[in-house]
Amino acid sequence: MLHKISVPTPYPVGPVNAYLIAAKPCTLVDPGPDTREAREVLQGELDRLGVPLDRIERVLLTHFHTDHCGLASWIHSLTGAKIHIHPYDLKKLSGNHDFIKERMLFVREAGVPAEILEEILQDRDKLPPPSVPPGSVVPTVEGTEIPFEGGSLQALHLPGHATGHLCFYDPAGKNLIAGDFLLPHITPNPFLEPDPLHPRRRNPSLRHYLEGLERLLAMDIELVWPGHGEVIDDYRKLVAEVQEHHRARCDALVGLLREHGPCTAFELSRVTYPHLKGFNIFMGLSEVQAHLDVLVEEGRVKMEKRDGVEYYFL
């Protein structure tokens, strides 16, 4: 019933995994970015699998990032397929969502200098902001049942990489379509973004992510179908490795504060990831800020705000 389709992207992460669920109503999960190459590959693979594009009735999106959701609107325009996405991420699919502007308060609090901010802003996405047309969306939240002939999927709200990130669980087959929540070769970036319920507060991305990992460990899963890379058949081992990675990152930041004294999140990110350029600077900052937030919650690190900038110390 579940078929993995590797769709090319213009990003360093490489191809994205789209998933075809061939049982009626025929469904695509994360169809890929809106490029001509991605359209051609997706159509070709659907034809090869015997489910041409005009038979697609539903699109499930794990989250709003362009490499996953870009083709959803195009598919809807051709087939009328409804698009399922979490309401938190739907707000970002207006077509004019400004990724950095929405986060500017937190970028300033992190102490990012003006010239570095300009470097980040100049490194724009290769593709235009994705959007979905009015009337095409089915808001999908924790616990939503998505029925098929012979079974169903359950929507799981597992934020961390995005505030509205969804995974889809097949209880009969014990499959988890994981999007970017669990990846075989990298840890997903705990992006710096506002709390969707309190936009002037920083979202506790890494805490949410770590809580989601514990939730997965309590589930009965045989295979994890990730947003990038190969299918994961020993997810518990991978979860343990990811948990250890984040513990080690927290310990390393404590060590840097012990060595350097009070620092901003930006300063720590430049020590941790000294060679990053352009938008990748923001991604490195997100990693460091998310771990600092966990360390402050745990009482291992203190934070003091001076002139609107946050400084961390032991």
mmCIF file of C-alpha atoms in Angstrom, residues 1-296:
data_model
loop_
_atom_site.group_PDB
_atom_site.id
_atom_site.type_symbol
_atom_site.label_atom_id
_atom_site.label_comp_id
_atom_site.label_asym_id
_atom_site.label_seq_id
_atom_site.Cartn_x
_atom_site.Cartn_y
_atom_site.Cartn_z
ATOM 1 C CA MET A 1 0.000 0.000 0.000
ATOM 2 C CA LEU A 2 2.884 2.422 0.811
ATOM 3 C CA HIS A 3 5.371 3.352 -1.927
ATOM 4 C CA LYS A 4 8.410 5.624 -1.488
ATOM 5 C CA ILE A 5 9.156 8.052 -4.335
ATOM 6 C CA SER A 6 12.482 9.929 -4.325
ATOM 7 C CA VAL A 7 11.845 13.464 -5.609
ATOM 8 C CA PRO A 8 14.790 15.778 -6.434
ATOM 9 C CA THR A 9 15.190 19.096 -4.620
ATOM 10 C CA PRO A 10 17.537 22.048 -5.235
ATOM 11 C CA TYR A 11 18.726 21.942 -1.615
ATOM 12 C CA PRO A 12 21.870 20.458 0.021
ATOM 13 C CA VAL A 13 19.712 17.927 1.902
ATOM 14 C CA GLY A 14 19.175 16.141 -1.408
ATOM 15 C CA PRO A 15 16.020 14.328 -2.551
ATOM 16 C CA VAL A 16 12.840 14.354 -0.491
ATOM 17 C CA ASN A 17 10.739 11.229 0.010
ATOM 18 C CA ALA A 18 7.179 11.478 -1.245
ATOM 19 C CA TYR A 19 4.901 8.590 -0.308
ATOM 20 C CA LEU A 20 2.057 7.138 -2.335
ATOM 21 C CA ILE A 21 -0.716 5.321 -0.503
ATOM 22 C CA ALA A 22 -2.389 3.410 -3.325
ATOM 23 C CA ALA A 23 -5.499 2.330 -1.407
ATOM 24 C CA LYS A 24 -8.553 4.485 -2.120
ATOM 25 C CA PRO A 25 -8.708 7.404 -1.790
ATOM 26 C CA CYS A 26 -5.266 7.521 -3.418
ATOM 27 C CA THR A 27 -3.048 9.801 -1.336
ATOM 28 C CA LEU A 28 0.340 11.483 -1.640
ATOM 29 C CA VAL A 29 2.375 12.475 1.404
ATOM 30 C CA ASP A 30 4.848 15.372 0.957
ATOM 31 C CA PRO A 31 4.887 15.544 -2.867
ATOM 32 C CA GLY A 32 8.077 17.616 -3.057
ATOM 33 C CA PRO A 33 9.243 21.082 -4.194
ATOM 34 C CA ASP A 34 7.621 23.044 -6.986
ATOM 35 C CA THR A 35 10.224 22.631 -9.721
ATOM 36 C CA ARG A 36 9.856 21.271 -13.250
ATOM 37 C CA GLU A 37 12.253 18.433 -12.486
ATOM 38 C CA ALA A 38 10.298 17.421 -9.376
ATOM 39 C CA ARG A 39 6.995 17.480 -11.301
ATOM 40 C CA GLU A 40 8.396 15.284 -14.057
ATOM 41 C CA VAL A 41 9.921 12.768 -11.650
ATOM 42 C CA LEU A 42 6.787 12.581 -9.519
ATOM 43 C CA GLN A 43 4.508 12.079 -12.529
ATOM 44 C CA GLY A 44 6.841 9.475 -14.016
ATOM 45 C CA GLU A 45 7.020 7.482 -10.792
ATOM 46 C CA LEU A 46 3.246 7.606 -10.277
ATOM 47 C CA ASP A 47 2.756 6.285 -13.823
ATOM 48 C CA ARG A 48 5.273 3.513 -13.137
ATOM 49 C CA LEU A 49 3.360 2.528 -10.004
ATOM 50 C CA GLY A 50 0.096 2.409 -11.922
ATOM 51 C CA VAL A 51 -1.503 5.365 -10.119
ATOM 52 C CA PRO A 52 -1.349 8.335 -12.499
ATOM 53 C CA LEU A 53 -1.520 11.825 -11.080
ATOM 54 C CA ASP A 54 -5.193 12.308 -12.011
ATOM 55 C CA ARG A 55 -6.125 9.561 -9.541
ATOM 56 C CA ILE A 56 -4.681 11.411 -6.545
ATOM 57 C CA GLU A 57 -7.520 12.532 -4.273
ATOM 58 C CA ARG A 58 -5.665 13.675 -1.169
ATOM 59 C CA VAL A 59 -2.342 15.245 -0.177
ATOM 60 C CA LEU A 60 -0.969 14.939 3.359
ATOM 61 C CA LEU A 61 1.724 17.425 4.404
ATOM 62 C CA THR A 62 4.004 16.753 7.344
ATOM 63 C CA HIS A 63 5.053 20.419 7.491
ATOM 64 C CA PHE A 64 5.333 23.649 5.528
ATOM 65 C CA HIS A 65 8.959 23.536 4.352
ATOM 66 C CA THR A 66 9.281 24.084 0.608
ATOM 67 C CA ASP A 67 11.024 20.803 -0.179
ATOM 68 C CA HIS A 68 8.048 18.887 1.236
ATOM 69 C CA CYS A 69 4.960 20.910 0.345
ATOM 70 C CA GLY A 70 5.744 22.927 -2.782
ATOM 71 C CA LEU A 71 3.804 20.738 -5.234
ATOM 72 C CA ALA A 72 0.634 20.468 -3.125
ATOM 73 C CA SER A 73 -1.059 23.469 -4.740
ATOM 74 C CA TRP A 74 -0.195 22.272 -8.260
ATOM 75 C CA ILE A 75 -1.675 18.828 -7.552
ATOM 76 C CA HIS A 76 -4.833 20.429 -6.151
ATOM 77 C CA SER A 77 -5.177 22.563 -9.296
ATOM 78 C CA LEU A 78 -5.009 19.461 -11.506
ATOM 79 C CA THR A 79 -7.046 16.979 -9.485
ATOM 80 C CA GLY A 80 -8.993 18.851 -6.814
ATOM 81 C CA ALA A 81 -7.146 16.827 -4.156
ATOM 82 C CA LYS A 82 -7.690 18.145 -0.650
ATOM 83 C CA ILE A 83 -4.570 19.193 1.277
ATOM 84 C CA HIS A 84 -4.197 18.122 4.900
ATOM 85 C CA ILE A 85 -1.892 20.206 7.103
ATOM 86 C CA HIS A 86 -1.717 21.303 10.727
ATOM 87 C CA PRO A 87 -3.259 24.769 11.357
ATOM 88 C CA TYR A 88 0.017 26.092 12.804
ATOM 89 C CA ASP A 89 1.789 25.465 9.500
ATOM 90 C CA LEU A 90 -1.153 26.478 7.333
ATOM 91 C CA LYS A 91 -0.560 30.066 8.501
ATOM 92 C CA LYS A 92 2.832 29.908 6.760
ATOM 93 C CA LEU A 93 1.393 28.878 3.380
ATOM 94 C CA SER A 94 -0.110 32.225 2.388
ATOM 95 C CA GLY A 95 2.455 32.760 -0.371
ATOM 96 C CA ASN A 96 3.925 35.841 1.315
ATOM 97 C CA HIS A 97 5.183 34.337 4.555
ATOM 98 C CA ASP A 98 8.449 36.037 5.543
ATOM 99 C CA PHE A 99 10.469 33.372 7.347
ATOM 100 C CA ILE A 100 13.062 35.733 8.824
ATOM 101 C CA LYS A 101 10.774 38.670 9.591
ATOM 102 C CA GLU A 102 8.562 36.399 11.704
ATOM 103 C CA ARG A 103 11.646 35.518 13.755
ATOM 104 C CA MET A 104 13.318 38.934 13.825
ATOM 105 C CA LEU A 105 12.614 39.601 17.519
ATOM 106 C CA PHE A 106 14.442 36.416 18.485
ATOM 107 C CA VAL A 107 17.289 37.047 16.039
ATOM 108 C CA ARG A 108 17.884 40.411 17.740
ATOM 109 C CA GLU A 109 17.676 38.845 21.207
ATOM 110 C CA ALA A 110 20.336 36.373 20.089
ATOM 111 C CA GLY A 111 22.738 39.258 19.411
ATOM 112 C CA VAL A 112 23.116 38.838 15.649
ATOM 113 C CA PRO A 113 25.081 41.834 14.256
ATOM 114 C CA ALA A 114 23.530 43.910 11.456
ATOM 115 C CA GLU A 115 26.079 42.820 8.840
ATOM 116 C CA ILE A 116 25.490 39.123 9.592
ATOM 117 C CA LEU A 117 21.737 39.625 9.491
ATOM 118 C CA GLU A 118 22.154 41.200 6.059
ATOM 119 C CA GLU A 119 24.179 38.177 4.905
ATOM 120 C CA ILE A 120 21.373 35.870 6.068
ATOM 121 C CA LEU A 121 18.707 37.996 4.381
ATOM 122 C CA GLN A 122 20.599 38.056 1.080
ATOM 123 C CA ASP A 123 20.703 34.243 0.948
ATOM 124 C CA ARG A 124 17.075 33.753 -0.057
ATOM 125 C CA ASP A 125 15.303 30.499 -0.833
ATOM 126 C CA LYS A 126 15.884 29.183 -4.338
ATOM 127 C CA LEU A 127 12.114 28.772 -4.716
ATOM 128 C CA PRO A 128 9.218 31.173 -4.047
ATOM 129 C CA PRO A 129 7.288 30.817 -0.777
ATOM 130 C CA PRO A 130 4.786 27.954 -1.099
ATOM 131 C CA SER A 131 1.067 28.568 -0.829
ATOM 132 C CA VAL A 132 -2.217 26.690 -0.865
ATOM 133 C CA PRO A 133 -5.419 28.048 -2.431
ATOM 134 C CA PRO A 134 -8.486 28.917 -0.342
ATOM 135 C CA GLY A 135 -10.872 26.015 0.051
ATOM 136 C CA SER A 136 -8.239 23.359 -0.620
ATOM 137 C CA VAL A 137 -7.243 22.639 2.973
ATOM 138 C CA VAL A 138 -8.469 20.151 5.555
ATOM 139 C CA PRO A 139 -7.021 21.277 8.936
ATOM 140 C CA THR A 140 -5.436 18.202 10.497
ATOM 141 C CA VAL A 141 -4.505 17.970 14.172
ATOM 142 C CA GLU A 142 -3.415 15.445 16.780
ATOM 143 C CA GLY A 143 -5.678 12.395 16.663
ATOM 144 C CA THR A 144 -7.276 13.085 13.272
ATOM 145 C CA GLU A 145 -8.227 9.757 11.629
ATOM 146 C CA ILE A 146 -7.466 9.540 7.904
ATOM 147 C CA PRO A 147 -9.418 6.571 6.507
ATOM 148 C CA PHE A 148 -8.592 4.366 3.522
ATOM 149 C CA GLU A 149 -10.080 1.221 2.093
ATOM 150 C CA GLY A 150 -8.843 -1.439 4.485
ATOM 151 C CA GLY A 151 -7.298 0.821 7.118
ATOM 152 C CA SER A 152 -6.508 4.301 8.338
ATOM 153 C CA LEU A 153 -3.743 6.618 9.414
ATOM 154 C CA GLN A 154 -3.637 8.571 12.665
ATOM 155 C CA ALA A 155 -2.219 12.098 12.637
ATOM 156 C CA LEU A 156 0.350 12.739 15.370
ATOM 157 C CA HIS A 157 1.355 16.310 16.190
ATOM 158 C CA LEU A 158 5.105 16.091 16.827
ATOM 159 C CA PRO A 159 6.577 19.614 16.758
ATOM 160 C CA GLY A 160 10.224 20.570 17.082
ATOM 161 C CA HIS A 161 11.422 20.947 13.500
ATOM 162 C CA ALA A 162 8.274 22.991 12.777
ATOM 163 C CA THR A 163 5.520 24.014 15.174
ATOM 164 C CA GLY A 164 2.900 22.265 13.049
ATOM 165 C CA HIS A 165 4.883 19.140 12.169
ATOM 166 C CA LEU A 166 2.705 16.059 11.701
ATOM 167 C CA CYS A 167 3.591 12.380 11.475
ATOM 168 C CA PHE A 168 1.162 9.733 10.244
ATOM 169 C CA TYR A 169 0.877 6.364 11.997
ATOM 170 C CA ASP A 170 -0.515 3.173 10.506
ATOM 171 C CA PRO A 171 -1.532 1.088 13.542
ATOM 172 C CA ALA A 172 -2.347 -2.037 11.520
ATOM 173 C CA GLY A 173 1.006 -2.196 9.747
ATOM 174 C CA LYS A 174 2.930 -0.407 12.532
ATOM 175 C CA ASN A 175 4.367 2.076 10.032
ATOM 176 C CA LEU A 176 5.206 5.685 10.842
ATOM 177 C CA ILE A 177 5.473 8.277 8.070
ATOM 178 C CA ALA A 178 7.803 10.626 9.915
ATOM 179 C CA GLY A 179 8.496 13.624 7.678
ATOM 180 C CA ASP A 180 11.571 15.350 9.104
ATOM 181 C CA PHE A 181 10.899 14.327 12.694
ATOM 182 C CA LEU A 182 13.226 11.311 12.529
ATOM 183 C CA LEU A 183 15.897 11.042 9.839
ATOM 184 C CA PRO A 184 18.481 8.290 9.328
ATOM 185 C CA HIS A 185 21.518 10.453 8.618
ATOM 186 C CA ILE A 186 21.031 13.855 10.306
ATOM 187 C CA THR A 187 19.180 15.373 13.239
ATOM 188 C CA PRO A 188 16.409 17.781 12.193
ATOM 189 C CA ASN A 189 17.074 21.437 12.912
ATOM 190 C CA PRO A 190 15.024 22.725 15.897
ATOM 191 C CA PHE A 191 14.201 25.930 14.069
ATOM 192 C CA LEU A 192 14.035 29.220 15.919
ATOM 193 C CA GLU A 193 10.431 30.394 15.598
ATOM 194 C CA PRO A 194 7.650 32.007 17.615
ATOM 195 C CA ASP A 195 5.272 30.104 19.860
ATOM 196 C CA PRO A 196 2.112 29.907 17.700
ATOM 197 C CA LEU A 197 -0.096 30.763 20.695
ATOM 198 C CA HIS A 198 2.172 33.536 22.041
ATOM 199 C CA PRO A 199 4.013 35.038 19.042
ATOM 200 C CA ARG A 200 6.343 37.211 21.122
ATOM 201 C CA ARG A 201 7.668 34.152 22.944
ATOM 202 C CA ARG A 202 10.308 31.861 21.487
ATOM 203 C CA ASN A 203 8.952 28.401 20.834
ATOM 204 C CA PRO A 204 10.669 25.710 22.968
ATOM 205 C CA SER A 205 11.527 23.734 19.833
ATOM 206 C CA LEU A 206 14.055 21.308 21.274
ATOM 207 C CA ARG A 207 12.019 20.542 24.401
ATOM 208 C CA HIS A 208 9.052 19.701 22.204
ATOM 209 C CA TYR A 209 11.272 17.557 19.998
ATOM 210 C CA LEU A 210 12.773 15.606 22.904
ATOM 211 C CA GLU A 211 9.298 15.019 24.330
ATOM 212 C CA GLY A 212 8.248 13.676 20.936
ATOM 213 C CA LEU A 213 11.157 11.231 20.892
ATOM 214 C CA GLU A 214 10.004 9.837 24.241
ATOM 215 C CA ARG A 215 6.529 9.503 22.802
ATOM 216 C CA LEU A 216 7.866 7.444 19.888
ATOM 217 C CA LEU A 217 9.656 5.110 22.274
ATOM 218 C CA ALA A 218 6.313 4.301 23.910
ATOM 219 C CA MET A 219 4.766 3.335 20.546
ATOM 220 C CA ASP A 220 4.745 0.035 18.655
ATOM 221 C CA ILE A 221 6.517 0.853 15.379
ATOM 222 C CA GLU A 222 8.159 -1.591 12.971
ATOM 223 C CA LEU A 223 9.236 0.761 10.174
ATOM 224 C CA VAL A 224 9.796 4.514 10.060
ATOM 225 C CA TRP A 225 9.439 6.114 6.635
ATOM 226 C CA PRO A 226 11.442 9.375 6.837
ATOM 227 C CA GLY A 227 11.260 12.559 4.791
ATOM 228 C CA HIS A 228 14.805 12.007 3.504
ATOM 229 C CA GLY A 229 16.966 8.903 3.230
ATOM 230 C CA GLU A 230 16.269 5.232 3.625
ATOM 231 C CA VAL A 231 13.560 3.497 5.634
ATOM 232 C CA ILE A 232 14.492 3.024 9.313
ATOM 233 C CA ASP A 233 14.014 -0.496 10.672
ATOM 234 C CA ASP A 234 15.524 0.001 14.164
ATOM 235 C CA TYR A 235 14.061 3.295 15.229
ATOM 236 C CA ARG A 236 14.736 2.763 18.943
ATOM 237 C CA LYS A 237 18.481 2.610 18.295
ATOM 238 C CA LEU A 238 18.264 5.785 16.204
ATOM 239 C CA VAL A 239 16.210 7.605 18.857
ATOM 240 C CA ALA A 240 18.845 6.712 21.472
ATOM 241 C CA GLU A 241 21.582 8.098 19.190
ATOM 242 C CA VAL A 242 19.638 11.319 18.629
ATOM 243 C CA GLN A 243 19.035 11.734 22.368
ATOM 244 C CA GLU A 244 22.747 11.256 23.032
ATOM 245 C CA HIS A 245 23.605 13.792 20.311
ATOM 246 C CA HIS A 246 21.483 16.445 22.035
ATOM 247 C CA ARG A 247 22.919 15.632 25.481
ATOM 248 C CA ALA A 248 26.422 16.004 24.057
ATOM 249 C CA ARG A 249 25.528 19.314 22.404
ATOM 250 C CA CYS A 250 24.183 20.657 25.704
ATOM 251 C CA ASP A 251 27.328 19.541 27.535
ATOM 252 C CA ALA A 252 29.516 21.181 24.885
ATOM 253 C CA LEU A 253 27.716 24.517 25.315
ATOM 254 C CA VAL A 254 28.177 24.349 29.088
ATOM 255 C CA GLY A 255 31.873 23.771 28.434
ATOM 256 C CA LEU A 256 32.057 26.807 26.146
ATOM 257 C CA LEU A 257 30.392 29.027 28.747
ATOM 258 C CA ARG A 258 32.814 27.744 31.368
ATOM 259 C CA GLU A 259 35.691 28.632 29.039
ATOM 260 C CA HIS A 260 34.491 31.970 27.649
ATOM 261 C CA GLY A 261 32.181 33.395 30.305
ATOM 262 C CA PRO A 262 28.909 35.169 29.425
ATOM 263 C CA CYS A 263 28.015 34.876 25.722
ATOM 264 C CA THR A 264 25.102 35.511 23.416
ATOM 265 C CA ALA A 265 23.521 32.665 21.473
ATOM 266 C CA PHE A 266 25.035 34.128 18.303
ATOM 267 C CA GLU A 267 28.550 34.193 19.776
ATOM 268 C CA LEU A 268 28.231 30.579 20.865
ATOM 269 C CA SER A 269 26.914 29.594 17.437
ATOM 270 C CA ARG A 270 29.957 31.119 15.723
ATOM 271 C CA VAL A 271 32.304 29.178 17.993
ATOM 272 C CA THR A 272 30.330 25.983 17.454
ATOM 273 C CA TYR A 273 29.809 26.406 13.692
ATOM 274 C CA PRO A 274 32.546 28.836 12.575
ATOM 275 C CA HIS A 275 32.386 28.150 8.837
ATOM 276 C CA LEU A 276 28.682 28.621 8.130
ATOM 277 C CA LYS A 277 27.619 31.165 5.505
ATOM 278 C CA GLY A 278 24.343 32.805 4.494
ATOM 279 C CA PHE A 279 21.121 31.186 5.673
ATOM 280 C CA ASN A 280 23.097 28.358 7.256
ATOM 281 C CA ILE A 281 24.197 30.884 9.903
ATOM 282 C CA PHE A 282 20.555 31.097 10.970
ATOM 283 C CA MET A 283 20.311 27.303 11.091
ATOM 284 C CA GLY A 284 23.414 27.117 13.307
ATOM 285 C CA LEU A 285 21.951 29.817 15.540
ATOM 286 C CA SER A 286 18.699 27.833 15.790
ATOM 287 C CA GLU A 287 20.614 24.750 16.947
ATOM 288 C CA VAL A 288 22.473 26.645 19.643
ATOM 289 C CA GLN A 289 19.495 28.692 20.823
ATOM 290 C CA ALA A 290 17.322 25.588 21.159
ATOM 291 C CA HIS A 291 19.911 23.850 23.324
ATOM 292 C CA LEU A 292 20.422 26.955 25.450
ATOM 293 C CA ASP A 293 16.681 27.099 26.087
ATOM 294 C CA VAL A 294 16.766 23.504 27.358
ATOM 295 C CA LEU A 295 19.797 24.259 29.541
ATOM 296 C CA VAL A 296 18.042 27.261 31.087
#
